[in-house]
Amino acid sequence: MSQLLVRGGQPLNGEVTIQGAKNSVLPILAATVLTGDQVVLRGCPCLRDVDASVRILQSLGCQARWEGDVLTVDTAALNRCEISDILMREMRSSAIFLGAVLARLGRADISYPGGCELGPRPIDLHLSGLRDLGADIREEGGVLHCTAARLTGRELMLSLPSVGATENLMLAACGAEGTTVISNAAREPEIVDLQDFLNACGADVSGAGSTSVTIRGGRPLHGCEFRCMPDRIVAATYLCACASAGGEIYLRGARERHLVTVADALRQAGCAVSADGEGIACRCRRRLRAIRPVRTAPYPGFPTDAQAVLMAAMLKSRGATVFEENIFENRYRHVDELTRMGAEIRVAGRVAVVTGVERLSGAAVRCTDLRGGAALCVAALAADGETRIFETAHIDRGYEDIARDLRALGADAVRDDNA
Ligand code: UD1
């Protein structure tokens, strides 16, 4: 089991290039199923969740190979429609394959994605949308049997702007006859990236980034070469790392327009955040000050995925900051671990109040989930002495090598794979 060792107390100084976005690559890998052809993904991050998607594709009969950061997938030979329970449990966003496999083969059997570290993560919106497009879906012993002799485009209204449901339905709608309009669609930048990918494959998708996405289905898709967008949550993590440790960093490739709310929060706290068209710079020289309440919301609101890392950055600020988590029910599991380092945080339901302390001290802590684990790294940079972070496999789901990147930014962080 690997561990991360972070010795805090020194300001950051350095530059790192931001990896490709996990949340963009995963739906794109599912979308490759629709092409029945070869797709070349450049700048593909090497992550546990990407590896899980590749294994799903291989289990369906597809081929995949890596060369550096280029992942080439060929879905021509796809001939199976079941995704095993083991693969489904490994990555909860595997439900995204449902729409694509159904559109390609007219049938898909997947097990229910299991219970989740962030609280219940239902897929009812995915399923009702697929039913509206003409799929027949039955559940038997935890397995969803989905069939559709043909899918037919129509107007779909999501009761909440779910990212995964929007993506799943975009994929299914590409294989449906006629036009589908998804209203109250999620507006995340990763949806725009998926639209760009599908259009590069010959699809006709428009409106992504707004609340209404239109898919003119039934077109034959082909392979393409594509470069995924930079990971805005990894960029947010390193901005918060700088805010926590102090210093000056440059994030090459990070896009300012994807990080408006995070940059705004850090500016309120006293950091200087600026962009030059090729990346984002952050400078933090003084003790941070408390900021206005941080309320997570669907994009363009403050991202739930950046809540934990911003909280970690605020632990030594002057004053108290209120966090309100509005997307997932159980997203404060990192709080107990941060408390072990000396943080003062009170949680009541969806609200957490962070009161800044004078000092944090290194401790042995455990990752509870992906972003919660990243938050421990952020806090460790501001703690006296060494922090030993256990159960780092969570972090590997979304960060290629967080210790490598933090070292490039001037931190004392190492990974111990033999622990
Ligand atoms: C995606 C991201 C995740 C991010 C989240 C919110 C990926 C791979 N993951 O997850 O990192 O934290 O968006 O920005 O892109 N819901 C339902 N029924 C459904 C679907 C969702 O009730 O059928 C609820 C969920 O329980 C949750 C909320 O809607 O409370 C948002 O979920 P959703 O936007 O679907 O998140 P994911 O796509 O799972």
Short mmCIF file of N, CA, C and O in Angstrom, two decimals, residues 23 162-164 166-167 170 185-196 208-210 213 229:
data_model
loop_
_atom_site.label_atom_id
_atom_site.label_comp_id
_atom_site.label_asym_id
_atom_site.label_seq_id
_atom_site.Cartn_x
_atom_site.Cartn_y
_atom_site.Cartn_z
N ASN A 23 -12.65 13.94 -15.84
CA ASN A 23 -14.09 13.93 -16.06
C ASN A 23 -14.47 14.21 -17.51
O ASN A 23 -15.64 14.13 -17.87
N SER A 162 -27.89 16.89 -13.91
CA SER A 162 -26.88 15.87 -13.63
C SER A 162 -25.86 15.80 -14.77
O SER A 162 -26.23 15.70 -15.95
N VAL A 163 -24.59 15.82 -14.39
CA VAL A 163 -23.51 15.75 -15.38
C VAL A 163 -23.56 14.39 -16.09
O VAL A 163 -23.60 14.30 -17.32
N GLY A 164 -23.57 13.33 -15.29
CA GLY A 164 -23.53 11.98 -15.87
C GLY A 164 -24.76 11.70 -16.73
O GLY A 164 -24.64 11.10 -17.80
N THR A 166 -26.67 13.87 -18.33
CA THR A 166 -26.57 14.65 -19.58
C THR A 166 -25.66 13.92 -20.57
O THR A 166 -26.00 13.76 -21.76
N GLU A 167 -24.52 13.43 -20.07
CA GLU A 167 -23.56 12.77 -20.97
C GLU A 167 -24.11 11.45 -21.50
O GLU A 167 -24.02 11.16 -22.71
N MET A 170 -26.67 12.17 -24.10
CA MET A 170 -26.06 12.66 -25.35
C MET A 170 -25.56 11.49 -26.18
O MET A 170 -25.74 11.45 -27.41
N ALA A 185 -30.03 20.71 -18.95
CA ALA A 185 -28.80 19.92 -19.05
C ALA A 185 -27.73 20.54 -18.15
O ALA A 185 -27.76 21.74 -17.86
N ALA A 186 -26.77 19.70 -17.71
CA ALA A 186 -25.62 20.23 -16.97
C ALA A 186 -24.79 21.08 -17.94
O ALA A 186 -24.77 20.82 -19.14
N ARG A 187 -24.12 22.09 -17.39
CA ARG A 187 -23.39 23.05 -18.25
C ARG A 187 -21.89 22.96 -18.07
O ARG A 187 -21.15 23.84 -18.52
N GLU A 188 -21.41 21.91 -17.40
CA GLU A 188 -19.99 21.79 -17.10
C GLU A 188 -19.12 21.83 -18.37
O GLU A 188 -19.55 21.33 -19.42
N PRO A 189 -17.91 22.36 -18.29
CA PRO A 189 -17.02 22.40 -19.45
C PRO A 189 -16.75 21.01 -20.04
O PRO A 189 -16.51 20.88 -21.24
N GLU A 190 -16.83 19.98 -19.21
CA GLU A 190 -16.57 18.62 -19.72
C GLU A 190 -17.68 18.19 -20.69
O GLU A 190 -17.45 17.34 -21.56
N ILE A 191 -18.88 18.77 -20.54
CA ILE A 191 -19.97 18.47 -21.48
C ILE A 191 -19.65 19.09 -22.84
O ILE A 191 -19.93 18.52 -23.89
N VAL A 192 -19.05 20.28 -22.80
CA VAL A 192 -18.65 20.93 -24.05
C VAL A 192 -17.55 20.10 -24.72
O VAL A 192 -17.56 19.90 -25.94
N ASP A 193 -16.62 19.58 -23.92
CA ASP A 193 -15.56 18.74 -24.48
C ASP A 193 -16.14 17.48 -25.13
O ASP A 193 -15.70 17.06 -26.20
N LEU A 194 -17.16 16.91 -24.49
CA LEU A 194 -17.80 15.70 -25.06
C LEU A 194 -18.48 16.06 -26.38
O LEU A 194 -18.39 15.31 -27.36
N GLN A 195 -19.16 17.21 -26.39
CA GLN A 195 -19.79 17.66 -27.64
C GLN A 195 -18.73 17.81 -28.75
O GLN A 195 -18.93 17.36 -29.88
N ASP A 196 -17.61 18.46 -28.40
CA ASP A 196 -16.56 18.68 -29.40
C ASP A 196 -16.03 17.34 -29.92
O ASP A 196 -15.77 17.18 -31.12
N ALA A 208 -24.10 22.55 -26.02
CA ALA A 208 -23.41 22.18 -24.77
C ALA A 208 -22.79 23.43 -24.15
O ALA A 208 -22.28 24.30 -24.86
N GLY A 209 -22.86 23.51 -22.83
CA GLY A 209 -22.40 24.73 -22.14
C GLY A 209 -23.59 25.61 -21.79
O GLY A 209 -23.48 26.48 -20.94
N SER A 210 -24.75 25.36 -22.46
CA SER A 210 -25.99 26.05 -22.09
C SER A 210 -26.91 25.00 -21.44
O SER A 210 -26.53 23.83 -21.31
N VAL A 213 -29.20 21.06 -24.75
CA VAL A 213 -28.29 20.41 -25.69
C VAL A 213 -29.13 19.70 -26.75
O VAL A 213 -30.06 18.95 -26.42
N MET A 229 -9.55 18.45 -22.71
CA MET A 229 -9.32 19.71 -21.99
C MET A 229 -8.46 19.48 -20.73
O MET A 229 -8.43 18.36 -20.20
#
